Coordinates of C-alpha atoms and ligand atoms in Angstrom, one line a residue:
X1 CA 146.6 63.8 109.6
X2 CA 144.7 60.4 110.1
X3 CA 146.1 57.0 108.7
X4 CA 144.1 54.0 107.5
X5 CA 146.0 50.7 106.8
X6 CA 143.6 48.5 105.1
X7 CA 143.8 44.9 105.0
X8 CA 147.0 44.2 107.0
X9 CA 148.0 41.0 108.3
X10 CA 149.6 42.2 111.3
X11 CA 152.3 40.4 112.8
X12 CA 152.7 41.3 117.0
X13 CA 155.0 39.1 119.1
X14 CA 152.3 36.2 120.2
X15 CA 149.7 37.1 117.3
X16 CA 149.2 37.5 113.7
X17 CA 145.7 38.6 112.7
X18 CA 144.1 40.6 109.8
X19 CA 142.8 43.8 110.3
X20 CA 142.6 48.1 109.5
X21 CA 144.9 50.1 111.6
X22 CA 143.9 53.7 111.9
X23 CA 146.0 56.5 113.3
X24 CA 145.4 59.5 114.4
X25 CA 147.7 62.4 116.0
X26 CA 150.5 60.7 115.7
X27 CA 149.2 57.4 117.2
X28 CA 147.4 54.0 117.4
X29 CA 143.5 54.5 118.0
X30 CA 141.7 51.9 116.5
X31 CA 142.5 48.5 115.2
X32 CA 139.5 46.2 113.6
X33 CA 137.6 45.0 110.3
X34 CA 136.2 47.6 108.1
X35 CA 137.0 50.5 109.6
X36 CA 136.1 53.9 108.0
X37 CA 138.0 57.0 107.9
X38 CA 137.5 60.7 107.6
X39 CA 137.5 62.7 104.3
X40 CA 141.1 63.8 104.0
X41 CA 142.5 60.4 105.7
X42 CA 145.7 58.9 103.9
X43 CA 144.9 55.0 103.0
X44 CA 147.2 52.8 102.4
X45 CA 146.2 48.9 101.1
X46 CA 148.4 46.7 102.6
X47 CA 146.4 43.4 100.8
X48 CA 149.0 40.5 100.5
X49 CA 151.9 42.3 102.6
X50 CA 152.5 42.0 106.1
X51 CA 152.7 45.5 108.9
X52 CA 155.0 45.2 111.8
X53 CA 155.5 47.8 114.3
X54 CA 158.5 49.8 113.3
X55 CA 161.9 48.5 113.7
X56 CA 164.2 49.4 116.9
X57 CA 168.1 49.1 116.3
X58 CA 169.7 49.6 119.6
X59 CA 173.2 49.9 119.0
X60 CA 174.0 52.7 115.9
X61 CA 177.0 55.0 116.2
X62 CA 176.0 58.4 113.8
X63 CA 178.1 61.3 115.2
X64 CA 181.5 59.8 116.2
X65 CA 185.0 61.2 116.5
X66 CA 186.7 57.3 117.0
X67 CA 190.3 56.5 115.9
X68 CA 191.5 60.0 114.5
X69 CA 188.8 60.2 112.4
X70 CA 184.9 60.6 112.5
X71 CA 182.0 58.3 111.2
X72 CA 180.5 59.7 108.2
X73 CA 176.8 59.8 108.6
X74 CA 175.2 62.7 110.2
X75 CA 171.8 62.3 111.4
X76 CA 170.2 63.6 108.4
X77 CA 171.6 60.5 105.9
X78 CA 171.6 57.8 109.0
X79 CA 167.5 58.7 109.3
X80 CA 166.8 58.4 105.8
X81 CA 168.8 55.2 105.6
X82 CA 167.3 53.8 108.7
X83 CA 163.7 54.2 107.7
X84 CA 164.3 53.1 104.4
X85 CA 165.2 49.7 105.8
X86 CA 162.3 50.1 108.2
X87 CA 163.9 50.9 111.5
X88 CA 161.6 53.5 112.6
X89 CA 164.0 54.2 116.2
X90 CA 167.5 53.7 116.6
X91 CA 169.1 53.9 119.6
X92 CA 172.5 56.2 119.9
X93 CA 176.2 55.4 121.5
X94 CA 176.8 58.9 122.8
X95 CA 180.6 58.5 123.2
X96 CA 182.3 61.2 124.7
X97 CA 186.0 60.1 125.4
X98 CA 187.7 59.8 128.8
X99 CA 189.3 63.2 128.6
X100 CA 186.1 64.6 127.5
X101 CA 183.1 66.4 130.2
X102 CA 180.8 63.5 130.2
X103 CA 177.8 66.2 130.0
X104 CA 179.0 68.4 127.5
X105 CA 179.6 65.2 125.6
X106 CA 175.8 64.6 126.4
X107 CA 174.4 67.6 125.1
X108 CA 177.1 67.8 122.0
X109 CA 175.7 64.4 121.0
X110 CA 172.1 65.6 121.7
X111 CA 173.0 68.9 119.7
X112 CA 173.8 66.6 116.2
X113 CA 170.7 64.8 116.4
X114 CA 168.3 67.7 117.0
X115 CA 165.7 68.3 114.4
X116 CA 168.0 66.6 111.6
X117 CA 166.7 62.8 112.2
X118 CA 163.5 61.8 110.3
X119 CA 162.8 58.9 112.8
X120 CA 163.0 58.8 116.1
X121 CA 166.2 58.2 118.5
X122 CA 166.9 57.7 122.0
X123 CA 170.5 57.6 123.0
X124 CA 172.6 55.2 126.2
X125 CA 175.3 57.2 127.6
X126 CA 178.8 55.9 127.6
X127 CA 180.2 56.1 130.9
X128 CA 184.0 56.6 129.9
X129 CA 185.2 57.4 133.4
X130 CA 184.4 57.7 137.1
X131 CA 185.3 60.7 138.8
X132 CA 183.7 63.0 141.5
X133 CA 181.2 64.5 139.3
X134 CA 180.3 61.4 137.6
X135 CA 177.7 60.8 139.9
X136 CA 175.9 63.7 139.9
X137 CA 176.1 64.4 136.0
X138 CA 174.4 60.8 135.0
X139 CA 172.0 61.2 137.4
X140 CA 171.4 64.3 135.2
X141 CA 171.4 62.5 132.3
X142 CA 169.1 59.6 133.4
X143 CA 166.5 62.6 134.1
X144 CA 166.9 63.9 131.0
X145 CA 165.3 60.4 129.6
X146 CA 168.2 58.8 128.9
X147 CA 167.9 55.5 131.1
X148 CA 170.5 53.1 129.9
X149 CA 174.2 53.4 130.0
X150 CA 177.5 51.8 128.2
X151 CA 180.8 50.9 129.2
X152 CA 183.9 49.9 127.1
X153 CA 186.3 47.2 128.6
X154 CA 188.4 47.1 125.4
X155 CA 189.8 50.7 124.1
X156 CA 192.0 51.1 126.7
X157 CA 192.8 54.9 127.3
X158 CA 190.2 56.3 125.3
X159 CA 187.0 54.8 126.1
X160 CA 187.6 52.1 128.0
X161 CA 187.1 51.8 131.8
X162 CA 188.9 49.7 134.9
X163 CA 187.8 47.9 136.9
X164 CA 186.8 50.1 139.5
X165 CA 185.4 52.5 137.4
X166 CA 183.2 49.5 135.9
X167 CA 182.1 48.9 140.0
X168 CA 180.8 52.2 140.4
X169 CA 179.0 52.6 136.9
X170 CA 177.1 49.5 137.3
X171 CA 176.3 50.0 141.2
X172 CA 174.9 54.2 140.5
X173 CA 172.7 52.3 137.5
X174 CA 171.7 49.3 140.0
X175 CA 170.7 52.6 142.8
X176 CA 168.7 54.2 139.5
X177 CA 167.3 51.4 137.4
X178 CA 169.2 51.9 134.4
X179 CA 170.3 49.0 132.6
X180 CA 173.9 48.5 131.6
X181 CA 175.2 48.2 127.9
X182 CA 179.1 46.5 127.6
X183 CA 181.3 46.0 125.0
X184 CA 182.8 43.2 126.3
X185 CA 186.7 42.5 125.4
X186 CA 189.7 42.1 127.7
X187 CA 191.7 45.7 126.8
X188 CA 194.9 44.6 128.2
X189 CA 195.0 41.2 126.1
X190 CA 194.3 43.2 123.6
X191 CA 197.1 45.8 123.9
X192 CA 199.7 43.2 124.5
X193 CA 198.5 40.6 121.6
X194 CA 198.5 43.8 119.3
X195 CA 202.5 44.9 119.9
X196 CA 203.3 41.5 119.8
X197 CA 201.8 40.8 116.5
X198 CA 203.3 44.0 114.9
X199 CA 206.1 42.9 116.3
X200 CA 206.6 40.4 114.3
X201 CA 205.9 42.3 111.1
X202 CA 202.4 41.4 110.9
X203 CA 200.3 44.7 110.1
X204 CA 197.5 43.9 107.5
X205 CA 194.1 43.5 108.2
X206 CA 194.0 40.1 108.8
X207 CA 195.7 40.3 111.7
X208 CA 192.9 41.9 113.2
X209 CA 190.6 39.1 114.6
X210 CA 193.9 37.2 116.0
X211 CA 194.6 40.1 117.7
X212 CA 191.1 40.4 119.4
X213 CA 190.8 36.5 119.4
X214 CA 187.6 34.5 120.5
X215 CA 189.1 34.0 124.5
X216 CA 189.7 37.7 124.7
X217 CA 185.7 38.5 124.0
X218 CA 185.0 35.3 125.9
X219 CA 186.7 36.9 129.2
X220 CA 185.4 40.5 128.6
X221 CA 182.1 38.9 128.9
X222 CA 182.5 37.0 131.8
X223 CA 184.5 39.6 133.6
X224 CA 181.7 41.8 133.1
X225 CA 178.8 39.1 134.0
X226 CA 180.9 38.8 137.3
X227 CA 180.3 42.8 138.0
X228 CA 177.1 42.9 137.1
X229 CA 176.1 40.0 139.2
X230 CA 178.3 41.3 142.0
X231 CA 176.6 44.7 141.9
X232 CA 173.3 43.2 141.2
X233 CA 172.3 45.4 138.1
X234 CA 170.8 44.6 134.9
X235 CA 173.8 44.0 132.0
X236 CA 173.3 44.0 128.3
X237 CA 176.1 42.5 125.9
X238 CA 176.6 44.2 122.9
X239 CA 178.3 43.3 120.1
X240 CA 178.4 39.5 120.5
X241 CA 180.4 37.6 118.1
X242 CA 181.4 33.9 119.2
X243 CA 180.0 30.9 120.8
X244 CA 183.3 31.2 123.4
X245 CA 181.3 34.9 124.7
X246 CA 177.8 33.4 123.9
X247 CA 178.7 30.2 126.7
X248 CA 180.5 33.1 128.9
X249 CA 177.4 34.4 128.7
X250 CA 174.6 31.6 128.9
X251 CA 177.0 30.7 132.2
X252 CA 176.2 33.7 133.9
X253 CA 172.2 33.6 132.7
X254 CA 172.3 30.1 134.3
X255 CA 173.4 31.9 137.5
X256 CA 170.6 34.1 137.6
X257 CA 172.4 36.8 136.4
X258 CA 170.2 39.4 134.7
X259 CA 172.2 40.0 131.9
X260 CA 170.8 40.0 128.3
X261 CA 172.8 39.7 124.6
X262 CA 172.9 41.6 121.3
X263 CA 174.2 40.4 118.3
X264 CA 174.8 42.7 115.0
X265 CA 174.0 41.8 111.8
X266 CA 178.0 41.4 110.3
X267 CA 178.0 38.6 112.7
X268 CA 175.5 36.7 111.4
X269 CA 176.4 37.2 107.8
X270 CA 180.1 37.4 107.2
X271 CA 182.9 35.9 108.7
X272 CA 186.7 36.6 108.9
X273 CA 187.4 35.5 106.0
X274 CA 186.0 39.0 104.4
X275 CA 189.1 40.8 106.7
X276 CA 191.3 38.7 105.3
X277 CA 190.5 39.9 101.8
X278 CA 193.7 41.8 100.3
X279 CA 194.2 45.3 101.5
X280 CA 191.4 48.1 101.9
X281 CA 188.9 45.3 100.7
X282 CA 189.8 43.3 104.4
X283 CA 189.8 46.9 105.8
X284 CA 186.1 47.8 105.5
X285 CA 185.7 44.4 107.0
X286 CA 187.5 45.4 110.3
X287 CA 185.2 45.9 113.1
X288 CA 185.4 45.3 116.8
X289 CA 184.8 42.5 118.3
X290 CA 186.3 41.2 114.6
X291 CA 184.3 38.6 111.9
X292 CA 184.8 35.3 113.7
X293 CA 185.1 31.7 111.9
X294 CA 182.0 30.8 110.0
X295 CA 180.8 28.1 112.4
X296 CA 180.1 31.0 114.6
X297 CA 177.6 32.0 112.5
X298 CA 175.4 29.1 113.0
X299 CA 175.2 29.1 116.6
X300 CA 174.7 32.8 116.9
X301 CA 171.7 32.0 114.9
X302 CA 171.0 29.3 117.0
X303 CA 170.4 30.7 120.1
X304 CA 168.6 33.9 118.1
X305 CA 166.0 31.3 117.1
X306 CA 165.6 30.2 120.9
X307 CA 166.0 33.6 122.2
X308 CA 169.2 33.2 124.3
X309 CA 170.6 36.0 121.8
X310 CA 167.9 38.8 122.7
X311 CA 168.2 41.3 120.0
X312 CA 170.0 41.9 116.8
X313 CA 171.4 45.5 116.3
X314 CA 173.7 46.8 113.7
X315 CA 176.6 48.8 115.5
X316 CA 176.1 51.1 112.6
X317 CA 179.5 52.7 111.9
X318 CA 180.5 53.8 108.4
X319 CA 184.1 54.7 107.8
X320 CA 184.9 55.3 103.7
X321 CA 187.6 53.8 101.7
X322 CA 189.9 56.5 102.4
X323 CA 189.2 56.1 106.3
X324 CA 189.9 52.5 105.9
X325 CA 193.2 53.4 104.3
X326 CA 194.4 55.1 107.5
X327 CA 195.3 51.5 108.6
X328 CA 197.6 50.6 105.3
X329 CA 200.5 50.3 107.4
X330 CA 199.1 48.6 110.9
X331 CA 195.9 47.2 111.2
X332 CA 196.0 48.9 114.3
X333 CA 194.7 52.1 112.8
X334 CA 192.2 50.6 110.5
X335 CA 188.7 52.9 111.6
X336 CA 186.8 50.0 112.7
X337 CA 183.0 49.7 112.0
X338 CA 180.9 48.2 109.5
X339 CA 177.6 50.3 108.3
X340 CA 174.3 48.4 108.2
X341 CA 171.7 50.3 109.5
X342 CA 169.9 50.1 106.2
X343 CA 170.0 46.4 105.2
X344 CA 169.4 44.6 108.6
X345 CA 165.7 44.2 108.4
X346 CA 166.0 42.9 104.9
X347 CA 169.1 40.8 106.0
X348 CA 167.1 39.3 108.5
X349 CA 163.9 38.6 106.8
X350 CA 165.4 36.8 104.1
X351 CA 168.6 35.0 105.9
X352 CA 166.6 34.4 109.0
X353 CA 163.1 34.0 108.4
X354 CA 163.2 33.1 104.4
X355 CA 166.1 30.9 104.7
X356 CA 164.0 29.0 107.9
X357 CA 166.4 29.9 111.2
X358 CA 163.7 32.6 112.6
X359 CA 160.2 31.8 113.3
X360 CA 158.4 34.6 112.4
X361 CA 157.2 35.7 115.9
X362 CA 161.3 36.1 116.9
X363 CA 162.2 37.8 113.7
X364 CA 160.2 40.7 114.9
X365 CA 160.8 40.4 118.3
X366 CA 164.6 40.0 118.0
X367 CA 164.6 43.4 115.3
X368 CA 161.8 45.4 117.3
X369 CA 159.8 44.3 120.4
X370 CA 162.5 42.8 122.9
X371 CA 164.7 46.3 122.4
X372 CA 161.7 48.3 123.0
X373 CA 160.8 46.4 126.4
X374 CA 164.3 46.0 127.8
X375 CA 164.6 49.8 126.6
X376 CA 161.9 51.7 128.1
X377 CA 160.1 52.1 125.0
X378 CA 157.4 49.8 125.9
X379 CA 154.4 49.4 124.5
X380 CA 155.0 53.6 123.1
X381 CA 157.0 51.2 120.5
X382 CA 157.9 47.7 119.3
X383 CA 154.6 46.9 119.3
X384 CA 151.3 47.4 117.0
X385 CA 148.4 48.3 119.7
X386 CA 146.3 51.1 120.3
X387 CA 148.0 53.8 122.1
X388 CA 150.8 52.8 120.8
X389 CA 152.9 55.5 118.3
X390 CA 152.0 54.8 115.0
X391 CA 155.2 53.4 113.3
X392 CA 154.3 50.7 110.9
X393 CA 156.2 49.1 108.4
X394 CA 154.1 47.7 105.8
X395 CA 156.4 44.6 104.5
X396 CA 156.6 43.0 100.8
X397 CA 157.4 40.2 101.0
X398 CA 157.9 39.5 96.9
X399 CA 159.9 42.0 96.8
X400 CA 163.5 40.6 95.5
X401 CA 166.5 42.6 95.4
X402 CA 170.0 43.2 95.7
X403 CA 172.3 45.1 98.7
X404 CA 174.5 47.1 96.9
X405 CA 176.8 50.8 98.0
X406 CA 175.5 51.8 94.1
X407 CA 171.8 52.3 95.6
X408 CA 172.6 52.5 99.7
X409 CA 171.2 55.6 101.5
X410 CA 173.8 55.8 104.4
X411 CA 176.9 58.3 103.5
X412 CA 179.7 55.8 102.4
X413 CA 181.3 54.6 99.3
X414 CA 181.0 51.1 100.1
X415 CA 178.4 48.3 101.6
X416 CA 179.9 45.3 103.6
X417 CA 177.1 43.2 102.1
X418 CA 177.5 43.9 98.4
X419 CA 175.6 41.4 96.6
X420 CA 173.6 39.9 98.8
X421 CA 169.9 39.1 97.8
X422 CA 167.4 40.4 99.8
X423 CA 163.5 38.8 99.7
X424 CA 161.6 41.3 100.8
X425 CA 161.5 45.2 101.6
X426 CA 159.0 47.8 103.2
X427 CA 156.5 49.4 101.0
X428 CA 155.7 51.9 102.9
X429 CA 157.2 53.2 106.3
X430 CA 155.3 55.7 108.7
X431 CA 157.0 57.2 111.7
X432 CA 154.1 58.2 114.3
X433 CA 151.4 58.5 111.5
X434 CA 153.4 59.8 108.5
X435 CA 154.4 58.6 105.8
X436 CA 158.0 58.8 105.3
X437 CA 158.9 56.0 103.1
X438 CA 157.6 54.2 99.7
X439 CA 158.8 51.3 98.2
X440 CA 162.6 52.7 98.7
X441 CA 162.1 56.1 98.3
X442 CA 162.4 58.7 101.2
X443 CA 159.0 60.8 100.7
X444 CA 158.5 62.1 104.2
X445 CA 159.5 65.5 106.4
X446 CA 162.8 65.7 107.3
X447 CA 163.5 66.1 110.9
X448 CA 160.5 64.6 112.4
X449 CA 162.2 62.8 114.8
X450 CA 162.3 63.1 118.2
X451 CA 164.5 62.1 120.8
X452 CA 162.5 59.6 122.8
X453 CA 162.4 60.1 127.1
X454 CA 162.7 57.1 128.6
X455 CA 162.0 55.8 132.6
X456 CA 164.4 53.8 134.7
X457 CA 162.7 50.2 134.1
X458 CA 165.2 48.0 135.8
X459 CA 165.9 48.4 140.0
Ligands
URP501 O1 184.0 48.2 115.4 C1 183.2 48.8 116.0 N1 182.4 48.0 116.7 N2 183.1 50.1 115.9 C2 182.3 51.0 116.7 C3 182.7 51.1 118.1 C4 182.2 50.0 118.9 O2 183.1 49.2 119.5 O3 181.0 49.7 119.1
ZN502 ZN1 181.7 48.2 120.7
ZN503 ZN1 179.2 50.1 118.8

């Protein structure tokens, strides 16, 4: 089926012209004034709203068994959430534990996403251990297409690594090109400032974030800097939440360090203060690295506006009430994750770009382009070009609305941003050609996605 977009004001990193797009077999052939198309052609009028190339979130967790429970989207409700919102690819944390067969864990993770996602997916592979068959079952893995890896330094026992293991993970990606994800927290600080605050009778949620305090994340990401700059591989800092991790980080960039930084969306937007809400209401606020103090907020967005912070991702993780509740009596056991795989393009468009902190031009870079490049997903997506795979989001941008778990997609019973405005949402999404959404309706073919191969792009 052939695709015309008529009238778009497309908006590229570096460029924003007006123009047709038209698509054919799934992809990009033809971008120009006037352009006809074929009898039987869908056409879409995009006069007065703006087309990006589809959104890229590169940190989602979808099929998780975490904290003696599992996330509750499947890849069926995550898809249709996803594309809703516009994100057209989302990247997956396959997360097999450290007791688990890292490439059973592989093809288990690959097995939930198979022909039940109605976008498209790529996944990094968590690299919970280093043993003798390590080595030969990444390499596996990396052939398979799955060219980027991640490492936990905080979950001690479960997913977390050492040291050591952290060595030979980032060397074996060095040797292959693969880039590095970390989540970036001292485990052992961690551990200790946990018993110590439970301890001293101190179980509710609030008690999360000084348990996992500002220093902790701040030393997780220099510790890891230190490895990656010792092994000479290419890092990627997920998750980060604090300007103490953010100068941690910068440091290291200053060294010539090739390291690079996410930041999710609950960062930018809400602050402890949500966790310290009374009982399961600071529960669905619990997430890891925790809600920081507000003035956080500003210099995360800060350094998004100047590009220091590369990309913004979600970490997508939807635990329900009754999850939640398995922390009443320790925060300890609180599930953590916050869901937001649905509302971050909106989020960002209206608290970044509307609001006057993003430029335009680094909005869609920070949401599609810079994950696509530093993925392996270059120019195929994050971009709109001919060749490229025709995911478009056409954007309204008088759109006004409000975030709410009452009308949310992804399969929970609560949203973390309830009641936050949103100015601006796609009117139509198509994922290589096809429609799949309009103006907030899922319209498409279910399990159209496809898991996305990706090269080695960093020796
Ligand atoms: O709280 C979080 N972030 N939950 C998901 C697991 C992780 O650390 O990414
Ligand atoms: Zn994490
Ligand atoms: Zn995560």
């Amino acid at each position: 089926m052939a695709l015309l977009i008529r009238n778009a004001e497309i908006v590229n990193v570096g460029s924003q012209v007006h123009a047709d797009i038209f698509a054919e077999n799934e992809i990009i052939t033809r971008i120009g004034k006037n352009l006809e198309a074929p009898p039987g052609a869908e056409i879409v009028d995009a006069t007065g709203k703006l087309v990006f190339p589809g959104f890229i979130d590169p940190h989602v967790h979808i099929y998780l068994p975490f904290m003696a429970t599992f996330a509750k989207d499947t890849h069926e409700t995550a898809s249709i959430a996803a594309l809703i919102g516009g994100t057209t690819t989302y990247i997956e944390m396959c997360c097999p534990n450290r007791n688990d067969n890292a490439l059973e864990g592989y093809q288990l993770w690959k097995s939930k996403a198979d022909g039940k996602s109605a976008c498209d997916y790529a996944f990094h592979m968590s690299v919970t251990k280093f043993v003798k068959e390590t080595e030969a079952q990444l390499r596996q893995i990396v052939s398979d297409g799955t060219a980027s890896f991640k490492i936990f330094l905080a979950y001690k026992n479960f997913f977390g690594i050492d040291d050591g293991e952290m060595y030979q993970a980032l060397e074996l990606a060095k040797r292959l090109g693969v880039i590095v994800t970390a989540h970036c927290e001292n485990a052992e600080l961690v551990a200790r400032l946990q018993q110590k605050l439970l301890a001293e009778g101190k179980t509710g949620p609030e008690w999360h974030e000084p348990s996992r305090p500002e220093s902790v994340e701040a030393d997780g990401t220099g510790r890891f800097a230190t490895f990656v700059e010792n092994t000479q591989a290419t890092g990627y800092v997920v998750h980060l939440s604090c300007e103490k991790a953010l100068d941690a980080a910068l440091n290291a960039k200053s060294r010539g360090v090739k390291l690079h930084v996410e930041s999710v969306l609950p960062h930018f937007l809400l602050d402890k203060s949500y966790a310290e809400r009374r009982g399961v209401e600071g529960m669905k606020h619990v997430m890891s690295p925790p809600l920081r103090a507000k003035h956080n907020q500003t210099v995360l967005w800060n350094a998004l506006a100047l590009g220091s912070i590369d990309t913004v991702g979600t970490d997508h993780c939807p635990f329900d009430t009754e999850q939640k509740l398995l922390g009443e009596d320790s925060f300890v056991n609180i599930p953590n994750g916050i869901p937001g795989i649905e509302d971050r393009v909106n989020l960002l468009y209206t608290q970044g770009v509307k609001r006057g902190r993003l430029e335009l031009d680094r909005f869609v870079d920070s949401a599609s382009t810079r994950a696509a490049k530093l993925f392996g997903l270059f120019p195929r997506k994050g971009t709109i070009a001919v060749g490229s795979d025709a995911d478009l989001v056409v954007y309204d941008t008088n759109y006004r609305g409000v975030v709410s778990a009452k009308s949310q997609h992804v399969n929970n019973d609560y949203n973390g941003f309830e009641g936050m405005k949103i100015e601006g949402r796609p009117a139509v999404v198509t994922v290589r050609g096809k429609i799949q959404v309009r103006d907030g309706k899922f319209v498409g073919e279910h399990g159209r996605g496809k898991m996305l191969k990706r090269e080695p792009t960093h020796f």
